[in-house]
Coordinates of C-alpha atoms in Angstrom, one line a residue:
Chain T
X1 CA 24.6 7.4 -15.8
X2 CA 23.9 5.3 -18.8
X3 CA 20.1 5.7 -19.0
X4 CA 20.0 9.3 -20.1
X5 CA 17.1 8.8 -22.4
X6 CA 14.7 8.6 -19.6
X7 CA 15.7 11.9 -18.1
X8 CA 12.9 14.1 -19.2
X9 CA 12.3 17.7 -18.3
X10 CA 8.8 17.9 -16.6
X11 CA 8.5 21.6 -17.3
X12 CA 8.1 21.1 -21.1
X13 CA 8.1 17.4 -21.6
X14 CA 11.0 17.4 -24.1
X15 CA 13.8 14.9 -23.7
X16 CA 17.1 15.9 -22.3
X17 CA 19.4 14.5 -25.0
X18 CA 22.8 15.6 -24.1
X19 CA 25.0 16.7 -21.2
X20 CA 25.1 20.4 -22.3
X21 CA 21.4 20.9 -21.4
X22 CA 22.2 19.7 -18.0
X23 CA 25.2 21.8 -17.5
X24 CA 24.0 25.1 -18.9
X25 CA 20.8 25.2 -16.9
X26 CA 21.4 24.0 -13.4
X27 CA 17.9 24.7 -12.3
X28 CA 16.4 22.0 -14.5
X29 CA 14.4 19.4 -12.6
X30 CA 14.6 15.9 -14.0
X31 CA 12.4 12.8 -13.5
X32 CA 14.2 9.8 -12.3
X33 CA 12.4 6.5 -11.9
X34 CA 13.9 4.3 -9.1
X35 CA 12.6 0.8 -10.0
X36 CA 10.7 -1.4 -10.7
X37 CA 13.6 -3.5 -11.9
X38 CA 13.7 -6.2 -9.4
X39 CA 17.2 -6.2 -7.7
X40 CA 16.8 -2.5 -6.9
X41 CA 13.7 -1.8 -5.0
X42 CA 12.0 -5.1 -5.8
X43 CA 8.8 -4.8 -7.7
X44 CA 8.1 -1.3 -6.7
X45 CA 8.9 2.1 -8.1
X46 CA 9.4 5.6 -6.9
X47 CA 9.3 8.5 -9.3
X48 CA 11.8 11.0 -8.1
X49 CA 12.2 14.6 -9.2
X50 CA 15.9 15.6 -9.0
X51 CA 17.7 18.9 -9.2
X52 CA 21.4 17.9 -9.8
X53 CA 22.1 15.2 -7.3
X54 CA 19.4 16.3 -4.8
X55 CA 16.0 14.7 -4.6
X56 CA 13.3 17.5 -4.7
X57 CA 10.2 15.3 -4.4
X58 CA 9.2 11.6 -4.5
X59 CA 6.1 9.9 -5.4
X60 CA 5.6 6.2 -4.9
X61 CA 4.2 4.0 -7.6
X62 CA 2.9 0.7 -6.1
X63 CA 0.7 -1.9 -7.8
X64 CA 3.3 -4.2 -9.4
X65 CA 2.4 -7.1 -7.0
X66 CA -1.3 -6.5 -6.5
X67 CA -2.9 -9.9 -6.4
X68 CA -6.2 -9.0 -4.7
X69 CA -5.8 -11.3 -1.7
X70 CA -8.6 -9.6 0.2
X71 CA -11.0 -10.5 -2.5
X72 CA -9.6 -14.0 -3.2
X73 CA -10.0 -14.9 0.5
X74 CA -13.8 -14.1 0.2
X75 CA -14.0 -17.2 -2.0
X76 CA -11.9 -19.7 0.0
X77 CA -12.3 -21.6 3.2
X78 CA -10.0 -20.8 6.2
X79 CA -7.7 -23.8 5.4
X80 CA -7.3 -22.6 1.9
X81 CA -6.7 -19.1 3.1
X82 CA -4.0 -20.3 5.4
X83 CA -2.1 -21.3 2.4
X84 CA -2.8 -18.1 0.6
X85 CA -1.7 -16.0 3.6
X86 CA 1.9 -17.3 3.0
X87 CA 2.0 -15.1 -0.1
X88 CA 1.2 -11.8 1.5
X89 CA 4.8 -11.3 2.2
X90 CA 7.6 -13.3 0.5
X91 CA 10.0 -12.6 3.3
X92 CA 8.0 -13.8 6.3
X93 CA 5.1 -16.1 5.3
X94 CA 4.9 -17.8 8.8
X95 CA 4.2 -14.4 10.4
X96 CA 1.3 -13.8 8.1
X97 CA 0.1 -17.4 8.7
X98 CA -0.2 -16.5 12.3
X99 CA -2.1 -13.2 11.7
X100 CA -4.6 -15.1 9.6
X101 CA -4.9 -18.1 11.9
X102 CA -5.5 -15.9 14.9
X103 CA -8.2 -14.1 13.1
X104 CA -10.1 -17.3 12.3
X105 CA -9.4 -18.8 15.8
X106 CA -10.8 -15.7 17.4
X107 CA -13.9 -15.6 15.2
X108 CA -14.7 -19.3 15.6
X109 CA -13.7 -19.4 19.2
X110 CA -11.2 -22.2 18.9
X111 CA -9.2 -23.1 22.0
X112 CA -5.6 -23.4 20.6
X113 CA -3.6 -26.1 22.4
X114 CA -0.8 -24.7 24.6
X115 CA 2.0 -26.6 22.7
X116 CA 0.7 -25.1 19.4
X117 CA 1.0 -21.6 20.8
X118 CA 4.6 -22.3 21.8
X119 CA 5.4 -23.8 18.3
X120 CA 3.7 -20.8 16.7
X121 CA 5.9 -18.3 18.6
X122 CA 9.0 -20.4 17.9
X123 CA 8.3 -20.4 14.2
X124 CA 7.5 -16.7 13.9
X125 CA 10.6 -15.7 15.8
X126 CA 12.8 -17.9 13.6
X127 CA 11.0 -16.3 10.7
X128 CA 11.7 -12.8 12.1
X129 CA 15.4 -13.6 12.3
X130 CA 15.6 -14.8 8.7
X131 CA 13.6 -11.8 7.5
X132 CA 15.9 -9.4 9.4
X133 CA 18.8 -11.3 7.6
X134 CA 17.3 -10.5 4.3
X135 CA 17.0 -7.0 5.4
X136 CA 20.6 -6.8 6.4
X137 CA 21.6 -8.5 3.1
X138 CA 19.5 -6.2 0.9
X139 CA 20.7 -3.2 2.8
X140 CA 24.3 -4.3 2.4
X141 CA 23.8 -4.7 -1.3
X142 CA 22.2 -1.3 -1.6
X143 CA 25.2 0.3 0.1
X144 CA 27.8 -1.5 -2.1
X145 CA 28.8 -3.9 0.7
X146 CA 28.6 -7.2 -1.1
X147 CA 30.2 -9.3 1.6
X148 CA 27.3 -8.4 4.0
X149 CA 24.8 -9.5 1.3
X150 CA 26.5 -12.9 0.9
X151 CA 27.0 -13.4 4.5
X152 CA 23.4 -12.7 5.4
X153 CA 21.9 -14.9 2.7
X154 CA 24.3 -17.6 3.4
X155 CA 23.5 -17.8 7.1
X156 CA 19.8 -17.4 6.4
X157 CA 20.0 -20.8 4.6
X158 CA 20.5 -22.5 8.0
X159 CA 17.1 -21.3 9.1
X160 CA 15.6 -22.3 5.7
X161 CA 16.9 -25.8 6.4
X162 CA 15.0 -25.7 9.7
X163 CA 11.8 -24.6 7.9
X164 CA 12.2 -27.5 5.4
X165 CA 12.6 -29.9 8.3
X166 CA 9.6 -28.6 10.2
X167 CA 7.1 -27.3 7.6
X168 CA 8.2 -29.1 4.4
X169 CA 8.8 -25.8 2.5
X170 CA 12.0 -23.7 2.6
X171 CA 10.4 -20.4 1.9
X172 CA 6.7 -21.0 1.8
X173 CA 5.4 -23.2 4.6
X174 CA 2.0 -23.6 2.8
X175 CA 0.0 -22.5 5.8
X176 CA 2.0 -24.4 8.5
X177 CA 0.5 -22.2 11.1
X178 CA -3.1 -22.8 10.5
X179 CA -6.5 -22.1 12.2
X180 CA -6.6 -24.4 15.4
X181 CA -2.9 -24.6 15.9
X182 CA -0.1 -25.9 13.5
X183 CA -0.2 -28.5 10.9
X184 CA 2.1 -31.0 12.5
X185 CA 4.3 -31.4 15.5
X186 CA 8.1 -30.8 15.5
X187 CA 9.9 -33.8 14.0
X188 CA 12.4 -35.6 16.1
X189 CA 15.7 -33.9 16.4
X190 CA 14.2 -30.5 15.6
X191 CA 14.9 -28.9 19.0
X192 CA 18.6 -29.8 18.8
X193 CA 18.8 -28.5 15.3
X194 CA 17.2 -25.2 16.2
X195 CA 19.7 -24.8 19.0
X196 CA 22.6 -25.4 16.7
X197 CA 21.1 -23.0 14.2
X198 CA 20.9 -20.2 16.8
X199 CA 24.7 -20.7 17.4
X200 CA 25.1 -20.0 13.7
X201 CA 23.0 -16.9 13.9
X202 CA 25.1 -15.6 16.7
X203 CA 28.2 -16.3 14.7
X204 CA 26.8 -14.1 11.9
X205 CA 26.0 -11.3 14.4
X206 CA 29.6 -11.3 15.5
X207 CA 30.8 -11.1 11.9
X208 CA 28.4 -8.2 11.4
X209 CA 30.0 -6.2 14.2
X210 CA 33.5 -6.6 12.6
X211 CA 32.2 -5.3 9.2
X212 CA 30.2 -2.4 10.6
X213 CA 32.4 0.6 9.7
X214 CA 31.8 0.5 6.0
X215 CA 28.1 0.0 6.6
X216 CA 28.0 2.9 9.0
X217 CA 29.6 5.3 6.5
X218 CA 26.7 4.9 4.1
X219 CA 23.8 4.6 6.4
X220 CA 24.4 7.2 9.1
X221 CA 22.6 10.6 8.9
X222 CA 20.5 9.8 5.8
X223 CA 16.7 9.5 5.7
X224 CA 16.0 11.0 9.0
X225 CA 12.4 10.5 10.4
X226 CA 11.4 12.2 13.6
X227 CA 9.3 10.4 16.3
X228 CA 6.4 12.8 15.7
X229 CA 6.4 12.3 12.0
X230 CA 6.8 8.5 12.4
X231 CA 3.6 8.3 14.5
X232 CA 1.7 10.7 12.2
X233 CA 2.6 8.8 9.1
X234 CA 1.6 5.4 10.5
X235 CA 5.1 4.0 10.8
X236 CA 5.5 0.9 13.0
X237 CA 8.0 -1.8 13.9
X238 CA 11.8 -1.1 13.5
X239 CA 11.0 2.2 11.6
X240 CA 9.1 3.6 14.5
X241 CA 11.5 2.2 17.1
X242 CA 14.5 3.6 15.1
X243 CA 13.0 7.0 15.8
X244 CA 12.9 6.5 19.5
X245 CA 9.3 5.3 20.1
X246 CA 9.1 2.2 22.3
X247 CA 6.2 0.4 20.8
X248 CA 5.8 -3.3 20.1
X249 CA 2.5 -5.2 19.7
X250 CA 4.1 -8.2 21.4
X251 CA 4.6 -6.1 24.6
X252 CA 1.6 -3.7 24.3
X253 CA -1.1 -6.2 23.4
X254 CA 0.5 -9.6 23.9
X255 CA -0.9 -12.4 21.8
X256 CA -0.1 -16.2 22.0
X257 CA 2.5 -16.7 24.8
X258 CA 4.3 -13.4 24.6
X259 CA 3.0 -12.3 28.1
X260 CA 5.0 -15.0 29.7
X261 CA 8.2 -14.3 27.8
X262 CA 11.0 -12.0 28.8
X263 CA 12.5 -9.7 26.1
X264 CA 13.4 -6.1 25.5
X265 CA 12.1 -3.7 22.9
X266 CA 15.3 -2.2 21.3
X267 CA 15.0 1.5 20.3
X268 CA 17.4 4.2 18.9
X269 CA 16.9 7.9 19.0
X270 CA 18.6 9.1 15.8
X271 CA 15.8 8.1 13.4
X272 CA 18.2 7.7 10.4
X273 CA 18.8 4.6 8.2
X274 CA 21.6 3.3 10.4
X275 CA 19.4 3.6 13.6
X276 CA 16.7 1.6 11.9
X277 CA 19.1 -1.2 10.8
X278 CA 20.7 -1.4 14.3
X279 CA 17.3 -1.9 15.8
X280 CA 16.9 -4.8 13.4
X281 CA 20.2 -6.3 14.5
X282 CA 19.2 -5.9 18.3
X283 CA 15.9 -7.5 17.5
X284 CA 17.6 -10.6 16.1
X285 CA 19.4 -10.9 19.4
X286 CA 16.1 -10.6 21.4
X287 CA 14.5 -13.2 19.1
X288 CA 17.3 -15.6 19.8
X289 CA 16.6 -15.1 23.5
X290 CA 12.9 -15.6 23.0
X291 CA 13.4 -18.9 21.1
X292 CA 15.7 -20.2 23.9
X293 CA 13.0 -19.5 26.5
X294 CA 10.4 -21.2 24.3
X295 CA 12.6 -24.3 23.8
X296 CA 13.2 -24.5 27.5
X297 CA 9.6 -24.5 28.5
X298 CA 8.0 -26.3 25.5
X299 CA 4.9 -28.2 26.9
X300 CA 3.8 -31.6 25.6
X301 CA 0.4 -32.2 24.2
X302 CA -1.7 -31.7 21.0
X303 CA -0.6 -29.2 18.4
X304 CA -4.0 -28.6 16.7
X305 CA -7.7 -28.5 17.6
X306 CA -9.3 -30.8 16.3
X307 CA -6.2 -32.9 16.4
X308 CA -7.0 -35.7 14.0
X309 CA -7.2 -33.7 10.8
X310 CA -7.9 -30.1 9.9
X311 CA -11.5 -29.1 9.4
X312 CA -11.7 -28.2 5.8
X313 CA -15.2 -26.8 5.8
X314 CA -16.0 -24.8 8.9
X315 CA -18.7 -22.2 9.5
X316 CA -17.4 -18.7 10.3
X317 CA -20.0 -17.2 12.7
X318 CA -21.4 -13.6 12.4
X319 CA -19.0 -11.1 13.8
X320 CA -15.8 -9.3 13.2
X321 CA -12.3 -9.2 14.5
X322 CA -9.2 -7.0 14.2
X323 CA -6.0 -8.9 14.9
X324 CA -2.7 -7.1 15.3
X325 CA 0.6 -8.8 15.3
X326 CA 4.2 -7.6 15.4
X327 CA 6.0 -8.9 12.4
X328 CA 9.5 -8.1 11.4
X329 CA 8.4 -5.1 9.4
X330 CA 6.0 -3.7 12.0
X331 CA 2.4 -3.9 12.6
X332 CA 0.5 -6.4 10.6
X333 CA -3.2 -6.6 11.0
X334 CA -6.2 -8.4 9.6
X335 CA -9.8 -7.3 9.8
X336 CA -12.1 -10.3 9.2
X337 CA -15.9 -10.3 9.1
X338 CA -18.0 -13.5 9.2
X339 CA -21.6 -13.9 8.3
X340 CA -22.2 -17.6 8.9
X341 CA -20.8 -18.9 5.6
X342 CA -17.9 -21.2 5.1
X343 CA -15.8 -18.4 3.7
X344 CA -15.0 -15.1 5.3
X345 CA -17.4 -12.3 4.2
X346 CA -14.7 -9.7 4.1
X347 CA -11.0 -9.7 4.8
X348 CA -8.9 -6.5 5.1
X349 CA -5.1 -6.9 5.3
X350 CA -3.0 -4.1 6.8
X351 CA 0.6 -4.5 5.8
X352 CA 3.2 -2.3 7.5
X353 CA 5.0 -1.7 4.2
X354 CA 1.8 0.1 2.8
X355 CA 2.6 3.0 5.2
X356 CA 6.4 2.7 5.0
X357 CA 6.7 2.8 1.3
X358 CA 4.1 5.4 0.4
X359 CA 3.7 8.2 3.0
X360 CA 6.9 7.6 5.0
X361 CA 9.2 7.1 2.0
X362 CA 7.7 10.1 0.2
X363 CA 8.3 12.2 3.3
X364 CA 11.9 11.2 4.0
X365 CA 13.5 11.2 0.5
X366 CA 13.4 14.9 -0.4
X367 CA 16.6 16.6 0.5
X368 CA 18.7 13.6 0.1
X369 CA 21.2 12.8 -2.6
X370 CA 20.2 10.3 -5.3
X371 CA 23.1 8.0 -4.3
X372 CA 21.6 7.6 -0.8
X373 CA 18.1 6.6 -2.1
X374 CA 18.8 2.8 -2.1
X375 CA 20.2 3.0 1.4
X376 CA 17.1 4.9 2.7
X377 CA 14.7 2.7 0.8
X378 CA 16.1 -0.5 2.2
X379 CA 16.5 0.9 5.7
X380 CA 12.7 0.8 5.9
X381 CA 12.8 -3.0 5.7
X382 CA 10.2 -2.8 2.9
X383 CA 8.3 -5.5 1.2
X384 CA 6.3 -4.5 -1.9
X385 CA 4.3 -7.7 -1.5
X386 CA 2.6 -6.8 1.7
X387 CA 2.1 -3.2 0.5
X388 CA 0.2 -4.3 -2.7
X389 CA -1.3 -7.5 -1.3
Chain G
X1 CA -12.7 1.6 36.9
X2 CA -10.2 0.5 34.3
X3 CA -9.0 2.8 31.5
X4 CA -10.8 0.9 28.8
X5 CA -14.1 1.3 30.6
X6 CA -13.4 4.9 31.3
X7 CA -12.9 5.7 27.7
X8 CA -15.9 3.6 26.6
X9 CA -18.1 5.5 29.1
X10 CA -16.8 8.9 28.0
X11 CA -17.5 8.1 24.3
X12 CA -21.0 6.9 25.3
X13 CA -21.8 10.1 27.3
X14 CA -20.3 12.5 24.7
X15 CA -21.7 10.9 21.6
X16 CA -24.6 8.8 22.8
X17 CA -23.1 5.7 21.1
X18 CA -23.4 2.0 22.3
X19 CA -19.9 0.8 23.1
X20 CA -18.8 -2.8 23.4
X21 CA -15.6 -3.8 25.2
X22 CA -14.0 -7.0 23.9
X23 CA -11.1 -8.6 25.6
X24 CA -9.1 -6.4 27.9
X25 CA -8.1 -3.7 25.5
X26 CA -10.5 -3.1 22.6
X27 CA -13.6 -1.0 22.2
X28 CA -16.1 -1.4 19.3
X29 CA -18.7 1.1 18.4
X30 CA -21.0 2.2 15.7
X31 CA -22.0 5.8 14.9
X32 CA -25.0 6.8 12.9
X33 CA -23.7 10.2 11.7
X34 CA -20.4 11.1 10.1
X35 CA -17.7 9.9 12.5
X36 CA -15.2 12.7 12.0
X37 CA -16.1 14.5 15.3
X38 CA -15.9 11.4 17.2
X39 CA -12.6 10.5 15.6
X40 CA -11.2 14.0 16.4
X41 CA -12.3 13.5 20.0
X42 CA -10.5 10.0 20.0
X43 CA -7.4 11.5 18.7
X44 CA -7.3 14.1 21.4
X45 CA -7.8 11.2 24.0
X46 CA -4.5 9.6 22.7
X47 CA -5.7 7.5 19.8
X48 CA -2.8 8.9 17.7
X49 CA -2.1 5.9 15.6
X50 CA -4.5 5.3 12.6
X51 CA -3.9 1.6 12.1
X52 CA -6.2 1.1 9.2
X53 CA -9.4 2.0 7.5
X54 CA -11.6 -0.7 5.9
X55 CA -14.8 -0.9 4.0
X56 CA -17.3 -3.9 4.1
X57 CA -19.8 -4.1 1.3
X58 CA -23.2 -5.1 2.8
X59 CA -24.9 -5.5 -0.6
X60 CA -28.2 -6.8 0.5
X61 CA -28.6 -4.0 3.0
X62 CA -27.5 -1.4 0.3
X63 CA -24.8 -0.1 2.6
X64 CA -21.1 0.2 2.9
X65 CA -19.6 0.0 6.3
X66 CA -16.5 2.1 6.9
X67 CA -14.4 1.0 9.8
X68 CA -11.6 3.0 11.5
X69 CA -9.1 1.1 13.6
X70 CA -7.2 3.4 16.0
X71 CA -4.5 2.5 18.6
X72 CA -3.5 4.5 21.6
X73 CA 0.2 4.3 22.3
X74 CA -0.2 5.8 25.7
X75 CA -3.1 3.7 27.0
X76 CA -2.5 0.6 24.9
X77 CA -6.0 0.4 23.7
X78 CA -7.6 -0.4 20.3
X79 CA -10.7 1.6 19.2
X80 CA -12.8 0.4 16.3
X81 CA -15.3 3.0 15.0
X82 CA -17.8 1.8 12.4
X83 CA -20.3 3.8 10.3
X84 CA -22.6 2.8 7.6
X85 CA -23.0 4.9 4.4
X86 CA -25.3 4.6 1.4
X87 CA -23.9 2.1 -1.2
X88 CA -25.4 4.1 -4.2
X89 CA -23.9 7.4 -3.2
X90 CA -21.0 6.4 -1.0
X91 CA -19.7 9.7 0.5
X92 CA -18.1 10.4 3.8
X93 CA -15.7 13.0 5.2
X94 CA -12.0 12.5 4.8
X95 CA -9.9 12.1 8.0
X96 CA -6.9 13.8 6.4
X97 CA -7.3 16.8 8.8
X98 CA -6.5 14.3 11.6
X99 CA -4.0 11.8 10.2
X100 CA -2.7 13.6 7.1
X101 CA -0.8 11.4 4.6
X102 CA -1.6 8.2 6.6
X103 CA -5.4 8.7 6.2
X104 CA -4.9 9.9 2.6
X105 CA -3.4 6.6 1.5
X106 CA -6.0 4.4 3.1
X107 CA -8.8 6.5 1.6
X108 CA -7.1 6.5 -1.8
X109 CA -7.1 2.7 -1.7
X110 CA -10.8 2.4 -0.7
X111 CA -11.8 4.9 -3.3
X112 CA -10.1 2.7 -5.9
X113 CA -11.3 -0.7 -4.7
X114 CA -14.8 0.2 -3.5
X115 CA -15.6 3.6 -5.1
X116 CA -16.1 5.4 -1.7
X117 CA -15.6 9.1 -2.0
X118 CA -13.9 10.8 0.9
X119 CA -14.9 14.4 0.8
X120 CA -11.7 16.5 1.3
X121 CA -9.3 14.0 -0.1
X122 CA -8.1 15.6 -3.2
X123 CA -5.9 12.9 -4.6
X124 CA -8.0 9.9 -5.6
X125 CA -5.6 8.6 -8.3
X126 CA -5.4 4.8 -8.5
X127 CA -2.7 2.9 -6.5
X128 CA -2.8 -0.6 -7.9
X129 CA -4.9 -0.8 -11.1
X130 CA -3.7 1.5 -13.9
X131 CA -6.2 2.3 -16.6
X132 CA -9.1 0.4 -14.9
X133 CA -12.4 2.0 -15.9
X134 CA -14.9 -0.7 -14.8
X135 CA -16.7 -1.3 -11.5
X136 CA -14.5 -1.0 -8.5
X137 CA -13.3 -4.6 -8.2
X138 CA -13.8 -5.3 -4.5
X139 CA -17.5 -4.6 -4.6
X140 CA -19.6 -7.7 -3.9
X141 CA -21.4 -7.4 -7.3
X142 CA -18.1 -7.5 -9.3
X143 CA -17.6 -11.1 -10.3
X144 CA -14.0 -11.5 -11.1
X145 CA -14.4 -15.0 -12.3
X146 CA -16.8 -13.9 -15.0
X147 CA -14.6 -11.0 -15.9
X148 CA -11.5 -13.2 -16.3
X149 CA -13.6 -15.7 -18.4
X150 CA -14.8 -13.0 -20.7
X151 CA -11.9 -10.8 -21.0
X152 CA -8.7 -12.7 -20.4
X153 CA -9.4 -16.4 -21.2
X154 CA -7.1 -17.7 -24.0
X155 CA -9.6 -20.1 -25.7
X156 CA -6.8 -21.6 -27.9
X157 CA -4.8 -22.6 -24.8
X158 CA -6.1 -26.1 -23.9
X159 CA -4.9 -26.0 -20.3
X160 CA -6.6 -22.7 -19.6
X161 CA -9.8 -24.0 -21.1
X162 CA -9.7 -27.1 -19.0
X163 CA -9.4 -25.0 -15.9
X164 CA -12.6 -23.2 -16.5
X165 CA -14.5 -26.3 -17.5

């Protein structure tokens, strides 16, 4: 390892300057920071204590992406906040758009048009697929499987083309899913293009099966999380389902049109990094199935209430709401309090990565080898942005 | 009687709290005393998932409102427990005994952003703001715009100056 100068001995604070100190006293425990250099963990750092190759303990060090969205939203109207909600998570802005829009809709009591609900689900499921592709790509990169990384990011671009066509933005849809519905209807030709893109996603999933063995070798048996610990530590989404717990907000407390849709909740029993990733792959297949159902039964009609133009200044009545959605990382929630003003009085954002990257990660890393840390870290499908908010 | 009504009635008879059922799966209630005993009861009743803890700053009333959002995987129900504490001396009991590291991390965040002290939580070290020694920034009386203007505005930079004027 080239960065020997940052290996310090925590017992006396002096620097370990040469290899002999390490070889003569095998019981020395060293500090090893993982991150926050971006291509590794991505704007996040874990302070590891290592004995030889083994991780003895881990302490998460968040805060590199703290932007204070909860406070910023107190100063802005719902339509402005819809744009802000994109930035909660870089990988899946549309899903966070929906969490925010549902919170405002419920507080105000808006009747969202049926067609808008279908388009919302269509968009968040497309977003779930591309987010899982990033996950697969980053996980491949972390395990030294560069082909997987390039494949996933290449195929993801087809979905980004769709986003550009429908929302105008490739990565950030600037609040496409907004209070009252969605900003605009699907443009002509969008349905055919979505169907063609789904074929591309299926193509990638087939390639993934061919390349599986090298991935398996690095991810199997590392970072094991039991079902009991997963629930106690607040894990949700693929992390929880990878430990054998069948729980999905879309099934357990259906929102939008999920009650009318047919889909399975994939689970795995092993609870290791591989199980979590395979849950992700199976979820992509389920999302394809959901999108096909949505496209087959897409109703006609308005896509926003009021339909002419979005209401820029709207009074948020007294009251509070706690909205939970299943985004690709797990349970995303927003607690919104209104007091009759044009801006929310208080917004609390609950990101799934907040629990996955702090209590869960600190729990599963000890006992593993340092070479497995990247695989374990990425198997949590983490996003430092939704952790820090 | 449905499960949600069942649990609401049980909470009402055991703790004398007013419960409100919203939609078909969520219960909202407010407790006057420290909520730990009620939370412990809720956990035994299946609310094993602590989804989140949040604080609302009711500055005019001089109170903080601490809200616990719990989910039951077995009954598919959401329970929201609210309690008000003094804003000047914001102390409440920690829920670490019930939800361990999950509760710890939520409480640590709220201590940093609102200054709420959760008695029994021994690690209040900051998560986001290193070296911050001013008012907890999410309090209603912390004006971040004033703070940025005073502390961080680069007056020699024309574009920045224009933004504030």
